[in-house]
Amino acid sequence: MKHSARIRLRGYAIAAVTLVAVLAYAPEGWSRTPRPAGCQQMTEALAKALFDEWNKALQQNPETVVRTYTLDAVLLPTFENGPLIGRAEIRGYFDHFLEQHPVGRIDTRAIIPAGCNTGVVAGLYTFTVNEGTARVDKPARYTFVYVYESVPRRWLIAHHHSSARPQKGAAK
């Protein structure tokens, strides 16, 4: 074999070995599986947007509300015994609660640092609901624990606790 043919053959062999090595150890970016989400942090603006999304869902239907919760979420509801675990039980609660045509508003909000891809938001809110023929305010306390899920790449409620605010002058 001529010297030039051996050099060319050696070049092809090196190129083939390099290509196999690159394909065997391809960077994660070439993978077809989604990369995990980076560290998402809860912010005031995000907490407001997530409540607004949930409150807007209350104006639609129970299924839209339930889609703001994780599959295995826990709800400690204001007007029913709980805990309600999972979307099916949570849907049952909202089937009845939405009959009152609730509209919520945040009175106070505190963000509790919880690390990456988890956010805890707590405070006071008020719902205006139908009670008989009148619209009445129902003040309550809340805690939302949100988790960022890489699929479907959005924040969802993992835990929601809501309870009526004690009435002024009530026995301690």
Short mmCIF file of C-alpha atoms in Angstrom, two decimals:
data_model
loop_
_atom_site.label_atom_id
_atom_site.label_comp_id
_atom_site.label_asym_id
_atom_site.label_seq_id
_atom_site.Cartn_x
_atom_site.Cartn_y
_atom_site.Cartn_z
CA MET A 1 0.00 0.00 0.00
CA LYS A 2 1.32 3.42 -0.93
CA HIS A 3 2.31 5.86 1.77
CA SER A 4 -0.33 8.41 0.70
CA ALA A 5 -3.09 5.75 0.80
CA ARG A 6 -2.04 4.74 4.34
CA ILE A 7 -2.13 8.38 5.51
CA ARG A 8 -5.58 8.85 3.97
CA LEU A 9 -6.82 5.57 5.53
CA ARG A 10 -5.40 6.61 8.91
CA GLY A 11 -7.24 9.95 8.57
CA TYR A 12 -10.53 8.17 7.87
CA ALA A 13 -9.98 5.85 10.84
CA ILE A 14 -9.29 8.78 13.16
CA ALA A 15 -12.39 10.59 11.89
CA ALA A 16 -14.52 7.46 12.41
CA VAL A 17 -13.22 6.91 15.96
CA THR A 18 -13.82 10.59 16.77
CA LEU A 19 -17.37 10.44 15.39
CA VAL A 20 -18.17 7.30 17.40
CA ALA A 21 -16.77 8.89 20.56
CA VAL A 22 -18.81 12.08 20.04
CA LEU A 23 -22.01 10.11 19.44
CA ALA A 24 -21.38 7.84 22.43
CA TYR A 25 -20.81 10.79 24.77
CA ALA A 26 -23.16 13.35 23.20
CA PRO A 27 -23.81 16.40 25.32
CA GLU A 28 -27.10 16.56 27.20
CA GLY A 29 -28.28 19.31 24.85
CA TRP A 30 -28.42 16.83 21.98
CA SER A 31 -30.68 14.52 23.93
CA ARG A 32 -34.35 14.24 22.96
CA THR A 33 -35.42 14.08 26.61
CA PRO A 34 -36.21 17.46 28.18
CA ARG A 35 -33.57 18.87 30.47
CA PRO A 36 -34.68 19.41 34.05
CA ALA A 37 -35.78 22.92 34.89
CA GLY A 38 -33.27 25.14 36.55
CA CYS A 39 -33.86 26.62 39.93
CA GLN A 40 -37.14 28.53 39.78
CA GLN A 41 -37.78 30.97 42.62
CA MET A 42 -41.06 32.33 43.96
CA THR A 43 -41.34 36.10 43.63
CA GLU A 44 -43.98 38.65 44.56
CA ALA A 45 -44.92 39.10 40.90
CA LEU A 46 -45.13 35.34 40.35
CA ALA A 47 -47.24 34.83 43.50
CA LYS A 48 -49.65 37.53 42.27
CA ALA A 49 -49.85 35.98 38.79
CA LEU A 50 -50.47 32.48 40.18
CA PHE A 51 -53.28 33.72 42.44
CA ASP A 52 -54.78 35.68 39.54
CA GLU A 53 -54.70 32.54 37.36
CA TRP A 54 -56.39 30.47 40.09
CA ASN A 55 -58.97 33.19 40.83
CA LYS A 56 -59.75 33.52 37.11
CA ALA A 57 -60.24 29.74 36.97
CA LEU A 58 -62.87 30.12 39.73
CA GLN A 59 -64.89 32.19 37.25
CA GLN A 60 -64.84 29.33 34.73
CA ASN A 61 -65.43 25.75 35.87
CA PRO A 62 -64.17 23.15 38.35
CA GLU A 63 -61.98 21.39 35.77
CA THR A 64 -60.08 24.61 35.02
CA VAL A 65 -59.55 25.17 38.76
CA VAL A 66 -58.37 21.58 39.29
CA ARG A 67 -55.75 21.93 36.54
CA THR A 68 -53.97 24.52 38.74
CA TYR A 69 -53.24 21.71 41.28
CA THR A 70 -50.75 18.85 41.09
CA LEU A 71 -52.19 15.37 40.55
CA ASP A 72 -51.64 14.48 44.22
CA ALA A 73 -52.33 17.91 45.74
CA VAL A 74 -53.77 18.31 49.21
CA LEU A 75 -56.57 20.82 49.87
CA LEU A 76 -57.68 21.79 53.36
CA PRO A 77 -60.79 23.71 52.29
CA THR A 78 -62.56 26.60 54.00
CA PHE A 79 -66.12 25.32 53.85
CA GLU A 80 -65.75 21.55 54.11
CA ASN A 81 -63.86 18.98 56.16
CA GLY A 82 -60.62 17.77 54.67
CA PRO A 83 -58.06 16.92 53.73
CA LEU A 84 -59.06 16.44 50.12
CA ILE A 85 -56.29 14.57 48.35
CA GLY A 86 -55.89 14.39 44.59
CA ARG A 87 -57.68 16.13 41.79
CA ALA A 88 -60.87 14.02 41.97
CA GLU A 89 -61.57 14.96 45.60
CA ILE A 90 -60.56 18.58 44.99
CA ARG A 91 -62.89 18.75 41.96
CA GLY A 92 -65.79 17.60 44.16
CA TYR A 93 -65.20 20.54 46.49
CA PHE A 94 -65.06 23.08 43.67
CA ASP A 95 -68.19 21.60 42.04
CA HIS A 96 -70.10 23.01 45.03
CA PHE A 97 -67.99 26.06 45.88
CA LEU A 98 -68.26 27.49 42.37
CA GLU A 99 -72.07 27.47 42.67
CA GLN A 100 -71.59 30.49 44.98
CA HIS A 101 -69.80 32.39 42.16
CA PRO A 102 -66.75 33.22 44.30
CA VAL A 103 -64.44 36.09 43.46
CA GLY A 104 -61.30 36.30 45.58
CA ARG A 105 -58.99 39.14 46.45
CA ILE A 106 -55.73 39.12 48.34
CA ASP A 107 -55.71 41.25 51.49
CA THR A 108 -52.17 40.38 52.62
CA ARG A 109 -49.44 38.23 51.09
CA ALA A 110 -46.17 36.92 52.51
CA ILE A 111 -43.68 34.83 50.60
CA ILE A 112 -41.78 32.31 52.67
CA PRO A 113 -38.44 31.30 51.11
CA ALA A 114 -38.57 27.59 50.33
CA GLY A 115 -35.72 26.96 47.89
CA CYS A 116 -35.62 25.84 44.29
CA ASN A 117 -38.82 25.01 42.45
CA THR A 118 -40.96 25.40 45.59
CA GLY A 119 -42.79 28.48 46.78
CA VAL A 120 -44.86 29.09 49.89
CA VAL A 121 -47.29 31.99 49.91
CA ALA A 122 -49.49 32.76 52.90
CA GLY A 123 -51.76 35.53 54.08
CA LEU A 124 -55.32 36.72 54.18
CA TYR A 125 -57.87 36.76 51.40
CA THR A 126 -61.55 37.56 51.04
CA PHE A 127 -64.10 35.87 48.84
CA THR A 128 -67.23 37.60 47.69
CA VAL A 129 -69.87 34.91 47.25
CA ASN A 130 -73.59 34.52 46.67
CA GLU A 131 -75.48 33.94 49.89
CA GLY A 132 -79.17 33.74 49.15
CA THR A 133 -79.95 36.79 47.03
CA ALA A 134 -77.04 38.87 48.37
CA ARG A 135 -73.31 39.04 47.67
CA VAL A 136 -71.35 38.76 50.93
CA ASP A 137 -67.69 38.84 51.88
CA LYS A 138 -66.13 35.78 53.50
CA PRO A 139 -62.72 36.65 54.98
CA ALA A 140 -60.28 33.73 55.21
CA ARG A 141 -56.65 32.76 55.78
CA TYR A 142 -54.64 30.90 53.18
CA THR A 143 -51.42 29.06 52.48
CA PHE A 144 -50.45 27.91 49.01
CA VAL A 145 -47.46 25.63 48.50
CA TYR A 146 -46.48 25.75 44.85
CA VAL A 147 -44.11 23.43 43.02
CA TYR A 148 -42.53 24.04 39.65
CA GLU A 149 -43.00 20.97 37.49
CA SER A 150 -40.70 20.55 34.51
CA VAL A 151 -43.55 18.83 32.68
CA PRO A 152 -45.72 20.81 31.89
CA ARG A 153 -43.14 23.52 32.75
CA ARG A 154 -45.38 25.49 35.07
CA TRP A 155 -46.11 26.17 38.70
CA LEU A 156 -48.88 24.08 40.27
CA ILE A 157 -50.47 24.04 43.72
CA ALA A 158 -49.25 21.07 45.78
CA HIS A 159 -50.92 22.12 49.03
CA HIS A 160 -53.65 24.67 49.71
CA HIS A 161 -54.95 25.45 53.18
CA SER A 162 -57.83 27.85 53.57
CA SER A 163 -59.73 28.58 56.75
CA ALA A 164 -62.27 31.16 57.87
CA ARG A 165 -60.83 34.05 59.83
CA PRO A 166 -61.88 34.14 63.45
CA GLN A 167 -64.57 36.72 64.12
CA LYS A 168 -63.62 39.75 66.21
CA GLY A 169 -64.73 39.39 69.79
CA ALA A 170 -65.05 35.60 69.55
CA ALA A 171 -64.03 33.57 72.57
CA LYS A 172 -60.39 32.54 72.65
#
